[in-house]
mmCIF file with all atom_site columns, C-alpha atoms in Angstrom:
data_model
loop_
_atom_site.group_PDB
_atom_site.id
_atom_site.type_symbol
_atom_site.label_atom_id
_atom_site.label_alt_id
_atom_site.label_comp_id
_atom_site.label_asym_id
_atom_site.label_entity_id
_atom_site.label_seq_id
_atom_site.pdbx_PDB_ins_code
_atom_site.Cartn_x
_atom_site.Cartn_y
_atom_site.Cartn_z
_atom_site.occupancy
_atom_site.B_iso_or_equiv
_atom_site.pdbx_formal_charge
_atom_site.auth_seq_id
_atom_site.auth_comp_id
_atom_site.auth_asym_id
_atom_site.auth_atom_id
_atom_site.pdbx_PDB_model_num
ATOM 1   C CA . UNK H 1 1   ? 94.126  95.489  103.822 1.00 46.00 ? 890  UNK H CA 1
ATOM 2   C CA . UNK H 1 2   ? 91.626  98.331  103.737 1.00 41.00 ? 891  UNK H CA 1
ATOM 3   C CA . UNK H 1 3   ? 94.156  101.114 103.747 1.00 46.00 ? 892  UNK H CA 1
ATOM 4   C CA . UNK H 1 4   ? 95.712  103.789 101.634 1.00 45.00 ? 893  UNK H CA 1
ATOM 5   C CA . UNK H 1 5   ? 99.271  103.207 100.588 1.00 48.00 ? 894  UNK H CA 1
ATOM 6   C CA . UNK H 1 6   ? 101.793 104.996 102.698 1.00 39.00 ? 895  UNK H CA 1
ATOM 7   C CA . UNK H 1 7   ? 103.859 105.162 99.550  1.00 35.00 ? 896  UNK H CA 1
ATOM 8   C CA . UNK H 1 8   ? 101.998 108.428 99.129  1.00 29.00 ? 897  UNK H CA 1
ATOM 9   C CA . UNK H 1 9   ? 105.137 109.806 100.820 1.00 29.00 ? 898  UNK H CA 1
ATOM 10  C CA . UNK H 1 10  ? 107.607 109.898 97.952  1.00 32.00 ? 899  UNK H CA 1
ATOM 11  C CA . UNK H 1 11  ? 111.353 110.350 98.279  1.00 34.00 ? 900  UNK H CA 1
ATOM 12  C CA . UNK H 1 12  ? 113.452 111.545 95.375  1.00 40.00 ? 901  UNK H CA 1
ATOM 13  C CA . UNK H 1 13  ? 117.173 112.271 95.420  1.00 44.00 ? 902  UNK H CA 1
ATOM 14  C CA . UNK H 1 14  ? 118.558 115.446 93.919  1.00 45.00 ? 903  UNK H CA 1
ATOM 15  C CA . UNK H 1 15  ? 122.068 114.296 93.009  1.00 47.00 ? 904  UNK H CA 1
ATOM 16  C CA . UNK H 1 16  ? 123.255 117.786 92.104  1.00 49.00 ? 905  UNK H CA 1
ATOM 17  C CA . UNK H 1 17  ? 122.766 119.243 95.563  1.00 49.00 ? 906  UNK H CA 1
ATOM 18  C CA . UNK H 1 18  ? 122.961 115.972 97.514  1.00 47.00 ? 907  UNK H CA 1
ATOM 19  C CA . UNK H 1 19  ? 119.695 116.624 99.296  1.00 57.00 ? 908  UNK H CA 1
ATOM 20  C CA . UNK H 1 20  ? 116.481 114.681 99.652  1.00 70.00 ? 909  UNK H CA 1
ATOM 21  C CA . UNK H 1 21  ? 113.277 116.271 98.502  1.00 76.00 ? 910  UNK H CA 1
ATOM 22  C CA . UNK H 1 22  ? 109.862 114.909 99.367  1.00 85.00 ? 911  UNK H CA 1
ATOM 23  C CA . UNK H 1 23  ? 106.161 115.578 99.178  1.00 87.00 ? 912  UNK H CA 1
ATOM 24  C CA . UNK H 1 24  ? 102.975 114.128 100.605 1.00 87.00 ? 913  UNK H CA 1
ATOM 25  C CA . UNK H 1 25  ? 99.547  114.050 99.003  1.00 87.00 ? 914  UNK H CA 1
ATOM 26  C CA . UNK H 1 26  ? 96.415  115.456 100.593 1.00 88.00 ? 915  UNK H CA 1
ATOM 27  C CA . UNK H 1 27  ? 92.946  116.297 99.308  1.00 85.00 ? 916  UNK H CA 1
ATOM 28  C CA . UNK H 1 28  ? 90.979  119.476 99.870  1.00 86.00 ? 917  UNK H CA 1
ATOM 29  C CA . UNK H 1 29  ? 87.669  118.362 101.386 1.00 83.00 ? 918  UNK H CA 1
ATOM 30  C CA . UNK H 1 30  ? 85.890  121.310 99.735  1.00 81.00 ? 919  UNK H CA 1
ATOM 31  C CA . UNK H 1 31  ? 86.582  119.986 96.244  1.00 72.00 ? 920  UNK H CA 1
ATOM 32  C CA . UNK H 1 32  ? 86.965  116.204 96.322  1.00 69.00 ? 921  UNK H CA 1
ATOM 33  C CA . UNK H 1 33  ? 84.960  115.639 93.155  1.00 65.00 ? 922  UNK H CA 1
ATOM 34  C CA . UNK H 1 34  ? 87.783  117.183 91.107  1.00 65.00 ? 923  UNK H CA 1
ATOM 35  C CA . UNK H 1 35  ? 90.067  114.347 92.277  1.00 70.00 ? 924  UNK H CA 1
ATOM 36  C CA . UNK H 1 36  ? 93.098  116.658 92.205  1.00 78.00 ? 925  UNK H CA 1
ATOM 37  C CA . UNK H 1 37  ? 95.589  116.116 95.034  1.00 84.00 ? 926  UNK H CA 1
ATOM 38  C CA . UNK H 1 38  ? 97.389  118.890 96.835  1.00 85.00 ? 927  UNK H CA 1
ATOM 39  C CA . UNK H 1 39  ? 101.128 118.271 97.051  1.00 88.00 ? 928  UNK H CA 1
ATOM 40  C CA . UNK H 1 40  ? 102.651 119.497 100.300 1.00 89.00 ? 929  UNK H CA 1
ATOM 41  C CA . UNK H 1 41  ? 106.306 119.873 99.373  1.00 89.00 ? 930  UNK H CA 1
ATOM 42  C CA . UNK H 1 42  ? 109.637 120.433 101.113 1.00 87.00 ? 931  UNK H CA 1
ATOM 43  C CA . UNK H 1 43  ? 110.948 122.276 98.041  1.00 86.00 ? 932  UNK H CA 1
ATOM 44  C CA . UNK H 1 44  ? 110.038 125.098 95.688  1.00 83.00 ? 933  UNK H CA 1
ATOM 45  C CA . UNK H 1 45  ? 107.954 124.303 92.609  1.00 83.00 ? 934  UNK H CA 1
ATOM 46  C CA . UNK H 1 46  ? 106.292 126.204 89.791  1.00 80.00 ? 935  UNK H CA 1
ATOM 47  C CA . UNK H 1 47  ? 102.943 126.028 91.551  1.00 80.00 ? 936  UNK H CA 1
ATOM 48  C CA . UNK H 1 48  ? 101.667 128.623 93.988  1.00 76.00 ? 937  UNK H CA 1
ATOM 49  C CA . UNK H 1 49  ? 103.430 127.859 97.296  1.00 75.00 ? 938  UNK H CA 1
ATOM 50  C CA . UNK H 1 50  ? 101.339 126.520 100.143 1.00 81.00 ? 939  UNK H CA 1
ATOM 51  C CA . UNK H 1 51  ? 102.953 126.955 103.527 1.00 82.00 ? 940  UNK H CA 1
ATOM 52  C CA . UNK H 1 52  ? 102.344 124.460 106.296 1.00 88.00 ? 941  UNK H CA 1
ATOM 53  C CA . UNK H 1 53  ? 104.240 122.881 109.152 1.00 91.00 ? 942  UNK H CA 1
ATOM 54  C CA . UNK H 1 54  ? 105.607 119.333 108.971 1.00 91.00 ? 943  UNK H CA 1
ATOM 55  C CA . UNK H 1 55  ? 103.135 118.072 111.559 1.00 93.00 ? 944  UNK H CA 1
ATOM 56  C CA . UNK H 1 56  ? 100.256 119.651 109.622 1.00 93.00 ? 945  UNK H CA 1
ATOM 57  C CA . UNK H 1 57  ? 101.340 117.894 106.429 1.00 91.00 ? 946  UNK H CA 1
ATOM 58  C CA . UNK H 1 58  ? 101.566 114.592 108.328 1.00 91.00 ? 947  UNK H CA 1
ATOM 59  C CA . UNK H 1 59  ? 98.078  115.075 109.778 1.00 91.00 ? 948  UNK H CA 1
ATOM 60  C CA . UNK H 1 60  ? 96.635  115.997 106.394 1.00 90.00 ? 949  UNK H CA 1
ATOM 61  C CA . UNK H 1 61  ? 98.044  113.004 104.528 1.00 87.00 ? 950  UNK H CA 1
ATOM 62  C CA . UNK H 1 62  ? 96.965  110.562 107.254 1.00 85.00 ? 951  UNK H CA 1
ATOM 63  C CA . UNK H 1 63  ? 93.438  111.892 107.862 1.00 85.00 ? 952  UNK H CA 1
ATOM 64  C CA . UNK H 1 64  ? 91.699  108.744 106.642 1.00 79.00 ? 953  UNK H CA 1
ATOM 65  C CA . UNK H 1 65  ? 87.890  109.127 106.411 1.00 73.00 ? 954  UNK H CA 1
ATOM 66  C CA . UNK H 1 66  ? 85.833  107.721 109.298 1.00 70.00 ? 955  UNK H CA 1
ATOM 67  C CA . UNK H 1 67  ? 88.978  107.352 111.435 1.00 75.00 ? 956  UNK H CA 1
ATOM 68  C CA . UNK H 1 68  ? 90.605  110.769 111.756 1.00 82.00 ? 957  UNK H CA 1
ATOM 69  C CA . UNK H 1 69  ? 89.206  114.271 111.585 1.00 87.00 ? 958  UNK H CA 1
ATOM 70  C CA . UNK H 1 70  ? 90.218  116.599 108.797 1.00 89.00 ? 959  UNK H CA 1
ATOM 71  C CA . UNK H 1 71  ? 92.757  119.328 109.522 1.00 91.00 ? 960  UNK H CA 1
ATOM 72  C CA . UNK H 1 72  ? 92.402  122.959 108.556 1.00 91.00 ? 961  UNK H CA 1
ATOM 73  C CA . UNK H 1 73  ? 95.566  124.578 107.213 1.00 90.00 ? 962  UNK H CA 1
ATOM 74  C CA . UNK H 1 74  ? 96.172  128.144 106.143 1.00 83.00 ? 963  UNK H CA 1
ATOM 75  C CA . UNK H 1 75  ? 92.963  130.076 105.536 1.00 83.00 ? 964  UNK H CA 1
ATOM 76  C CA . UNK H 1 76  ? 90.790  127.319 107.013 1.00 84.00 ? 965  UNK H CA 1
ATOM 77  C CA . UNK H 1 77  ? 91.310  124.974 104.079 1.00 87.00 ? 966  UNK H CA 1
ATOM 78  C CA . UNK H 1 78  ? 90.183  121.466 105.180 1.00 90.00 ? 967  UNK H CA 1
ATOM 79  C CA . UNK H 1 79  ? 92.461  118.601 104.167 1.00 89.00 ? 968  UNK H CA 1
ATOM 80  C CA . UNK H 1 80  ? 92.067  114.832 104.294 1.00 84.00 ? 969  UNK H CA 1
ATOM 81  C CA . UNK H 1 81  ? 94.108  111.807 103.283 1.00 81.00 ? 970  UNK H CA 1
ATOM 82  C CA . UNK H 1 82  ? 95.564  112.109 99.786  1.00 70.00 ? 971  UNK H CA 1
ATOM 83  C CA . UNK H 1 83  ? 94.994  108.398 99.196  1.00 65.00 ? 972  UNK H CA 1
ATOM 84  C CA . UNK H 1 84  ? 91.446  109.225 98.175  1.00 60.00 ? 973  UNK H CA 1
ATOM 85  C CA . UNK H 1 85  ? 92.852  110.843 95.057  1.00 57.00 ? 974  UNK H CA 1
ATOM 86  C CA . UNK H 1 86  ? 96.202  109.155 94.494  1.00 69.00 ? 975  UNK H CA 1
ATOM 87  C CA . UNK H 1 87  ? 96.358  105.981 96.525  1.00 77.00 ? 976  UNK H CA 1
ATOM 88  C CA . UNK H 1 88  ? 99.197  104.753 94.313  1.00 84.00 ? 977  UNK H CA 1
ATOM 89  C CA . UNK H 1 89  ? 101.136 107.928 93.469  1.00 85.00 ? 978  UNK H CA 1
ATOM 90  C CA . UNK H 1 90  ? 103.578 106.418 90.938  1.00 88.00 ? 979  UNK H CA 1
ATOM 91  C CA . UNK H 1 91  ? 102.260 108.370 87.958  1.00 85.00 ? 980  UNK H CA 1
ATOM 92  C CA . UNK H 1 92  ? 102.045 111.522 90.043  1.00 86.00 ? 981  UNK H CA 1
ATOM 93  C CA . UNK H 1 93  ? 105.702 111.085 90.981  1.00 87.00 ? 982  UNK H CA 1
ATOM 94  C CA . UNK H 1 94  ? 106.713 110.900 87.320  1.00 86.00 ? 983  UNK H CA 1
ATOM 95  C CA . UNK H 1 95  ? 104.748 114.030 86.539  1.00 86.00 ? 984  UNK H CA 1
ATOM 96  C CA . UNK H 1 96  ? 106.349 115.867 89.454  1.00 86.00 ? 985  UNK H CA 1
ATOM 97  C CA . UNK H 1 97  ? 109.829 114.651 88.455  1.00 84.00 ? 986  UNK H CA 1
ATOM 98  C CA . UNK H 1 98  ? 109.299 115.979 84.948  1.00 84.00 ? 987  UNK H CA 1
ATOM 99  C CA . UNK H 1 99  ? 108.286 119.355 86.361  1.00 85.00 ? 988  UNK H CA 1
ATOM 100 C CA . UNK H 1 100 ? 111.382 119.543 88.585  1.00 83.00 ? 989  UNK H CA 1
ATOM 101 C CA . UNK H 1 101 ? 114.112 117.923 86.514  1.00 81.00 ? 990  UNK H CA 1
ATOM 102 C CA . UNK H 1 102 ? 112.863 118.223 82.954  1.00 81.00 ? 991  UNK H CA 1
ATOM 103 C CA . UNK H 1 103 ? 113.854 115.479 80.541  1.00 80.00 ? 992  UNK H CA 1
ATOM 104 C CA . UNK H 1 104 ? 116.150 113.547 82.861  1.00 81.00 ? 993  UNK H CA 1
ATOM 105 C CA . UNK H 1 105 ? 116.939 109.835 82.664  1.00 83.00 ? 994  UNK H CA 1
ATOM 106 C CA . UNK H 1 106 ? 115.157 107.547 85.112  1.00 85.00 ? 995  UNK H CA 1
ATOM 107 C CA . UNK H 1 107 ? 117.373 105.322 87.252  1.00 85.00 ? 996  UNK H CA 1
ATOM 108 C CA . UNK H 1 108 ? 114.609 103.394 88.984  1.00 87.00 ? 997  UNK H CA 1
ATOM 109 C CA . UNK H 1 109 ? 111.152 103.779 90.472  1.00 91.00 ? 998  UNK H CA 1
ATOM 110 C CA . UNK H 1 110 ? 110.090 101.691 93.475  1.00 91.00 ? 999  UNK H CA 1
ATOM 111 C CA . UNK H 1 111 ? 106.433 101.403 94.483  1.00 91.00 ? 1000 UNK H CA 1
ATOM 112 C CA . UNK H 1 112 ? 105.588 99.888  97.898  1.00 89.00 ? 1001 UNK H CA 1
ATOM 113 C CA . UNK H 1 113 ? 101.997 98.828  98.571  1.00 85.00 ? 1002 UNK H CA 1
ATOM 114 C CA . UNK H 1 114 ? 100.108 97.931  101.742 1.00 79.00 ? 1003 UNK H CA 1
ATOM 115 C CA . UNK H 1 115 ? 98.704  94.618  100.511 1.00 80.00 ? 1004 UNK H CA 1
ATOM 116 C CA . UNK H 1 116 ? 96.131  93.509  97.974  1.00 72.00 ? 1005 UNK H CA 1
ATOM 117 C CA . UNK H 1 117 ? 92.757  95.013  98.830  1.00 62.00 ? 1006 UNK H CA 1
ATOM 118 C CA . UNK H 1 118 ? 89.190  93.859  98.631  1.00 58.00 ? 1007 UNK H CA 1
ATOM 119 C CA . UNK H 1 119 ? 86.368  96.281  97.852  1.00 46.00 ? 1008 UNK H CA 1
ATOM 120 C CA . UNK H 1 120 ? 86.546  98.903  100.570 1.00 45.00 ? 1009 UNK H CA 1
ATOM 121 C CA . UNK H 1 121 ? 83.485  99.768  102.598 1.00 43.00 ? 1010 UNK H CA 1
ATOM 122 C CA . UNK H 1 122 ? 82.493  102.174 105.315 1.00 44.00 ? 1011 UNK H CA 1
ATOM 123 C CA . UNK H 1 123 ? 80.371  101.149 108.281 1.00 48.00 ? 1012 UNK H CA 1
ATOM 124 C CA . UNK H 1 124 ? 78.471  104.280 109.292 1.00 47.00 ? 1013 UNK H CA 1
ATOM 125 C CA . UNK H 1 125 ? 78.746  108.052 109.135 1.00 46.00 ? 1014 UNK H CA 1
ATOM 126 C CA . UNK H 1 126 ? 80.957  109.752 111.688 1.00 52.00 ? 1015 UNK H CA 1
ATOM 127 C CA . UNK H 1 127 ? 82.354  113.171 112.429 1.00 49.00 ? 1016 UNK H CA 1
ATOM 128 C CA . UNK H 1 128 ? 84.149  113.289 109.106 1.00 46.00 ? 1017 UNK H CA 1
ATOM 129 C CA . UNK H 1 129 ? 80.897  112.967 107.146 1.00 46.00 ? 1018 UNK H CA 1
ATOM 130 C CA . UNK H 1 130 ? 79.731  116.309 108.501 1.00 48.00 ? 1019 UNK H CA 1
ATOM 131 C CA . UNK H 1 131 ? 82.066  117.838 105.925 1.00 50.00 ? 1020 UNK H CA 1
ATOM 132 C CA . UNK H 1 132 ? 81.979  115.346 103.040 1.00 51.00 ? 1021 UNK H CA 1
ATOM 133 C CA . UNK H 1 133 ? 78.798  113.527 101.882 1.00 54.00 ? 1022 UNK H CA 1
ATOM 134 C CA . UNK H 1 134 ? 78.751  109.837 102.871 1.00 54.00 ? 1023 UNK H CA 1
ATOM 135 C CA . UNK H 1 135 ? 77.894  108.587 99.373  1.00 57.00 ? 1024 UNK H CA 1
ATOM 136 C CA . UNK H 1 136 ? 80.926  110.432 97.935  1.00 55.00 ? 1025 UNK H CA 1
ATOM 137 C CA . UNK H 1 137 ? 83.187  108.845 100.545 1.00 56.00 ? 1026 UNK H CA 1
ATOM 138 C CA . UNK H 1 138 ? 81.841  105.366 99.777  1.00 56.00 ? 1027 UNK H CA 1
ATOM 139 C CA . UNK H 1 139 ? 82.453  105.835 96.049  1.00 59.00 ? 1028 UNK H CA 1
ATOM 140 C CA . UNK H 1 140 ? 85.978  107.081 96.651  1.00 58.00 ? 1029 UNK H CA 1
ATOM 141 C CA . UNK H 1 141 ? 86.847  104.320 99.107  1.00 57.00 ? 1030 UNK H CA 1
ATOM 142 C CA . UNK H 1 142 ? 85.600  101.657 96.709  1.00 58.00 ? 1031 UNK H CA 1
ATOM 143 C CA . UNK H 1 143 ? 87.769  103.146 93.989  1.00 59.00 ? 1032 UNK H CA 1
ATOM 144 C CA . UNK H 1 144 ? 90.821  102.771 96.238  1.00 59.00 ? 1033 UNK H CA 1
ATOM 145 C CA . UNK H 1 145 ? 90.511  98.977  96.110  1.00 57.00 ? 1034 UNK H CA 1
ATOM 146 C CA . UNK H 1 146 ? 91.209  98.921  92.376  1.00 59.00 ? 1035 UNK H CA 1
ATOM 147 C CA . UNK H 1 147 ? 93.227  102.115 91.911  1.00 71.00 ? 1036 UNK H CA 1
ATOM 148 C CA . UNK H 1 148 ? 96.551  100.749 93.181  1.00 79.00 ? 1037 UNK H CA 1
ATOM 149 C CA . UNK H 1 149 ? 96.800  97.705  90.945  1.00 79.00 ? 1038 UNK H CA 1
ATOM 150 C CA . UNK H 1 150 ? 95.346  99.561  87.950  1.00 83.00 ? 1039 UNK H CA 1
ATOM 151 C CA . UNK H 1 151 ? 98.121  102.126 88.301  1.00 86.00 ? 1040 UNK H CA 1
ATOM 152 C CA . UNK H 1 152 ? 100.626 99.291  88.650  1.00 89.00 ? 1041 UNK H CA 1
ATOM 153 C CA . UNK H 1 153 ? 99.454  97.764  85.374  1.00 89.00 ? 1042 UNK H CA 1
ATOM 154 C CA . UNK H 1 154 ? 99.834  101.138 83.674  1.00 89.00 ? 1043 UNK H CA 1
ATOM 155 C CA . UNK H 1 155 ? 103.366 101.501 85.009  1.00 90.00 ? 1044 UNK H CA 1
ATOM 156 C CA . UNK H 1 156 ? 104.266 98.016  83.793  1.00 92.00 ? 1045 UNK H CA 1
ATOM 157 C CA . UNK H 1 157 ? 103.205 99.084  80.322  1.00 90.00 ? 1046 UNK H CA 1
ATOM 158 C CA . UNK H 1 158 ? 105.226 102.298 80.453  1.00 89.00 ? 1047 UNK H CA 1
ATOM 159 C CA . UNK H 1 159 ? 108.387 100.496 81.545  1.00 90.00 ? 1048 UNK H CA 1
ATOM 160 C CA . UNK H 1 160 ? 107.851 97.370  79.431  1.00 89.00 ? 1049 UNK H CA 1
ATOM 161 C CA . UNK H 1 161 ? 110.955 98.069  77.328  1.00 86.00 ? 1050 UNK H CA 1
ATOM 162 C CA . UNK H 1 162 ? 113.094 99.179  80.271  1.00 88.00 ? 1051 UNK H CA 1
ATOM 163 C CA . UNK H 1 163 ? 113.680 96.096  82.456  1.00 89.00 ? 1052 UNK H CA 1
ATOM 164 C CA . UNK H 1 164 ? 114.750 96.419  86.090  1.00 90.00 ? 1053 UNK H CA 1
ATOM 165 C CA . UNK H 1 165 ? 113.738 100.060 86.265  1.00 90.00 ? 1054 UNK H CA 1
ATOM 166 C CA . UNK H 1 166 ? 110.238 99.886  87.744  1.00 92.00 ? 1055 UNK H CA 1
ATOM 167 C CA . UNK H 1 167 ? 109.577 97.697  90.793  1.00 93.00 ? 1056 UNK H CA 1
ATOM 168 C CA . UNK H 1 168 ? 106.411 96.989  92.746  1.00 92.00 ? 1057 UNK H CA 1
ATOM 169 C CA . UNK H 1 169 ? 106.447 95.337  96.185  1.00 92.00 ? 1058 UNK H CA 1
ATOM 170 C CA . UNK H 1 170 ? 103.032 94.441  97.584  1.00 90.00 ? 1059 UNK H CA 1
ATOM 171 C CA . UNK H 1 171 ? 101.904 91.611  99.875  1.00 90.00 ? 1060 UNK H CA 1
ATOM 172 C CA . UNK H 1 172 ? 99.470  89.526  97.839  1.00 84.00 ? 1061 UNK H CA 1
ATOM 173 C CA . UNK H 1 173 ? 97.775  87.292  100.421 1.00 81.00 ? 1062 UNK H CA 1
ATOM 174 C CA . UNK H 1 174 ? 96.545  87.657  103.989 1.00 77.00 ? 1063 UNK H CA 1
ATOM 175 C CA . UNK H 1 175 ? 95.919  91.404  104.187 1.00 78.00 ? 1064 UNK H CA 1
ATOM 176 C CA . UNK H 1 176 ? 92.491  91.468  102.550 1.00 72.00 ? 1065 UNK H CA 1
ATOM 177 C CA . UNK H 1 177 ? 90.436  91.252  105.731 1.00 74.00 ? 1066 UNK H CA 1
ATOM 178 C CA . UNK H 1 178 ? 92.607  93.386  107.980 1.00 76.00 ? 1067 UNK H CA 1
ATOM 179 C CA . UNK H 1 179 ? 90.893  96.746  108.245 1.00 73.00 ? 1068 UNK H CA 1
ATOM 180 C CA . UNK H 1 180 ? 92.512  100.107 108.776 1.00 69.00 ? 1069 UNK H CA 1
ATOM 181 C CA . UNK H 1 181 ? 91.045  100.370 112.271 1.00 71.00 ? 1070 UNK H CA 1
ATOM 182 C CA . UNK H 1 182 ? 92.467  97.024  113.443 1.00 79.00 ? 1071 UNK H CA 1
ATOM 183 C CA . UNK H 1 183 ? 95.771  98.334  114.775 1.00 78.00 ? 1072 UNK H CA 1
ATOM 184 C CA . UNK H 1 184 ? 95.868  95.392  117.185 1.00 86.00 ? 1073 UNK H CA 1
ATOM 185 C CA . UNK H 1 185 ? 96.513  93.082  114.205 1.00 86.00 ? 1074 UNK H CA 1
ATOM 186 C CA . UNK H 1 186 ? 99.897  94.579  113.353 1.00 87.00 ? 1075 UNK H CA 1
ATOM 187 C CA . UNK H 1 187 ? 101.481 91.237  114.295 1.00 90.00 ? 1076 UNK H CA 1
ATOM 188 C CA . UNK H 1 188 ? 99.387  89.613  111.547 1.00 88.00 ? 1077 UNK H CA 1
ATOM 189 C CA . UNK H 1 189 ? 100.524 92.264  109.074 1.00 87.00 ? 1078 UNK H CA 1
ATOM 190 C CA . UNK H 1 190 ? 104.149 91.613  110.033 1.00 89.00 ? 1079 UNK H CA 1
ATOM 191 C CA . UNK H 1 191 ? 103.731 87.839  109.654 1.00 91.00 ? 1080 UNK H CA 1
ATOM 192 C CA . UNK H 1 192 ? 102.159 88.096  106.196 1.00 90.00 ? 1081 UNK H CA 1
ATOM 193 C CA . UNK H 1 193 ? 104.843 90.567  105.114 1.00 91.00 ? 1082 UNK H CA 1
ATOM 194 C CA . UNK H 1 194 ? 107.669 88.303  106.294 1.00 92.00 ? 1083 UNK H CA 1
ATOM 195 C CA . UNK H 1 195 ? 106.159 85.342  104.439 1.00 92.00 ? 1084 UNK H CA 1
ATOM 196 C CA . UNK H 1 196 ? 105.891 87.462  101.309 1.00 92.00 ? 1085 UNK H CA 1
ATOM 197 C CA . UNK H 1 197 ? 109.526 88.538  101.538 1.00 92.00 ? 1086 UNK H CA 1
ATOM 198 C CA . UNK H 1 198 ? 110.701 84.928  101.950 1.00 93.00 ? 1087 UNK H CA 1
ATOM 199 C CA . UNK H 1 199 ? 109.321 83.965  98.560  1.00 94.00 ? 1088 UNK H CA 1
ATOM 200 C CA . UNK H 1 200 ? 112.084 83.225  96.057  1.00 95.00 ? 1089 UNK H CA 1
ATOM 201 C CA . UNK H 1 201 ? 110.799 85.576  93.361  1.00 95.00 ? 1090 UNK H CA 1
ATOM 202 C CA . UNK H 1 202 ? 110.372 88.412  95.860  1.00 95.00 ? 1091 UNK H CA 1
ATOM 203 C CA . UNK H 1 203 ? 113.859 87.865  97.290  1.00 95.00 ? 1092 UNK H CA 1
ATOM 204 C CA . UNK H 1 204 ? 115.293 88.027  93.761  1.00 96.00 ? 1093 UNK H CA 1
ATOM 205 C CA . UNK H 1 205 ? 113.288 91.173  93.061  1.00 94.00 ? 1094 UNK H CA 1
ATOM 206 C CA . UNK H 1 206 ? 114.663 92.818  96.215  1.00 94.00 ? 1095 UNK H CA 1
ATOM 207 C CA . UNK H 1 207 ? 118.203 92.081  95.024  1.00 95.00 ? 1096 UNK H CA 1
ATOM 208 C CA . UNK H 1 208 ? 117.375 93.794  91.729  1.00 94.00 ? 1097 UNK H CA 1
ATOM 209 C CA . UNK H 1 209 ? 115.951 96.793  93.594  1.00 92.00 ? 1098 UNK H CA 1
ATOM 210 C CA . UNK H 1 210 ? 119.149 97.148  95.634  1.00 92.00 ? 1099 UNK H CA 1
ATOM 211 C CA . UNK H 1 211 ? 121.285 96.881  92.493  1.00 92.00 ? 1100 UNK H CA 1
ATOM 212 C CA . UNK H 1 212 ? 119.137 99.465  90.686  1.00 88.00 ? 1101 UNK H CA 1
ATOM 213 C CA . UNK H 1 213 ? 119.406 101.924 93.569  1.00 85.00 ? 1102 UNK H CA 1
ATOM 214 C CA . UNK H 1 214 ? 123.154 101.450 94.068  1.00 86.00 ? 1103 UNK H CA 1
ATOM 215 C CA . UNK H 1 215 ? 124.049 101.527 90.374  1.00 84.00 ? 1104 UNK H CA 1
ATOM 216 C CA . UNK H 1 216 ? 121.090 102.782 88.287  1.00 80.00 ? 1105 UNK H CA 1
ATOM 217 C CA . UNK H 1 217 ? 121.239 102.028 84.588  1.00 80.00 ? 1106 UNK H CA 1
ATOM 218 C CA . UNK H 1 218 ? 119.073 104.682 83.012  1.00 74.00 ? 1107 UNK H CA 1
ATOM 219 C CA . UNK H 1 219 ? 117.351 103.483 79.834  1.00 77.00 ? 1108 UNK H CA 1
ATOM 220 C CA . UNK H 1 220 ? 114.462 105.913 79.460  1.00 82.00 ? 1109 UNK H CA 1
ATOM 221 C CA . UNK H 1 221 ? 113.939 109.611 79.961  1.00 84.00 ? 1110 UNK H CA 1
ATOM 222 C CA . UNK H 1 222 ? 110.825 111.140 81.461  1.00 81.00 ? 1111 UNK H CA 1
ATOM 223 C CA . UNK H 1 223 ? 109.975 112.674 78.090  1.00 81.00 ? 1112 UNK H CA 1
ATOM 224 C CA . UNK H 1 224 ? 110.161 109.273 76.408  1.00 82.00 ? 1113 UNK H CA 1
ATOM 225 C CA . UNK H 1 225 ? 107.753 107.876 78.973  1.00 78.00 ? 1114 UNK H CA 1
ATOM 226 C CA . UNK H 1 226 ? 105.282 110.707 78.377  1.00 68.00 ? 1115 UNK H CA 1
ATOM 227 C CA . UNK H 1 227 ? 105.153 109.815 74.658  1.00 68.00 ? 1116 UNK H CA 1
ATOM 228 C CA . UNK H 1 228 ? 103.983 106.318 75.567  1.00 62.00 ? 1117 UNK H CA 1
ATOM 229 C CA . UNK H 1 229 ? 100.856 107.621 77.295  1.00 56.00 ? 1118 UNK H CA 1
ATOM 230 C CA . UNK H 1 230 ? 99.588  110.217 79.777  1.00 52.00 ? 1119 UNK H CA 1
ATOM 231 C CA . UNK H 1 231 ? 101.445 110.155 83.068  1.00 50.00 ? 1120 UNK H CA 1
ATOM 232 C CA . UNK H 1 232 ? 98.313  111.212 84.903  1.00 48.00 ? 1121 UNK H CA 1
ATOM 233 C CA . UNK H 1 233 ? 94.835  109.803 84.292  1.00 46.00 ? 1122 UNK H CA 1
ATOM 234 C CA . UNK H 1 234 ? 92.509  111.992 82.253  1.00 38.00 ? 1123 UNK H CA 1
#
């Protein structure tokens, strides 16, 4: 499926205050070459605060190129979908967790994909390309097709000695030719997803996910993970 993962919306539980904290990823259209996402948070962080409304954050993180216009927030800063920089935000989540919680133990990390992707293309320039060069968009969209699974492989390596801590759920067949614009094929997406979830190995994995969430058995700390390799790509 030619889409960015909606797992770019990350939920993390702060057990000390019993509150959910969350962030979404967006990209500043003025500086896409840097490939540095902007995190629009519901909580305070060490970074310079960036104020925006909930609906503005939702528009920014869903402004997929060639489908939705960018949104200007604050002092006319143009934002687009964060999937262009962090389509699979698992490593970004670990980095953010380290910044917030320090060297805390990891109970579990669950990554949910939108289906295995083929090489992503773009048909023709639209309104969005008035802001961002078409060739840059094509390069970034093509990178999305491989970014998710490459990040998954990295995460598997990081958690290799900590079983049942990291989980990845992603429909493997049937989504490849469903494009982001084909909203009328949601029934197909549902059918492929249901078939995926009926597989024995996936059903067993879901049971492990539930167990890990209900009774996490921390085996690694964030600091230990960082010694195994960079949490964010260099």
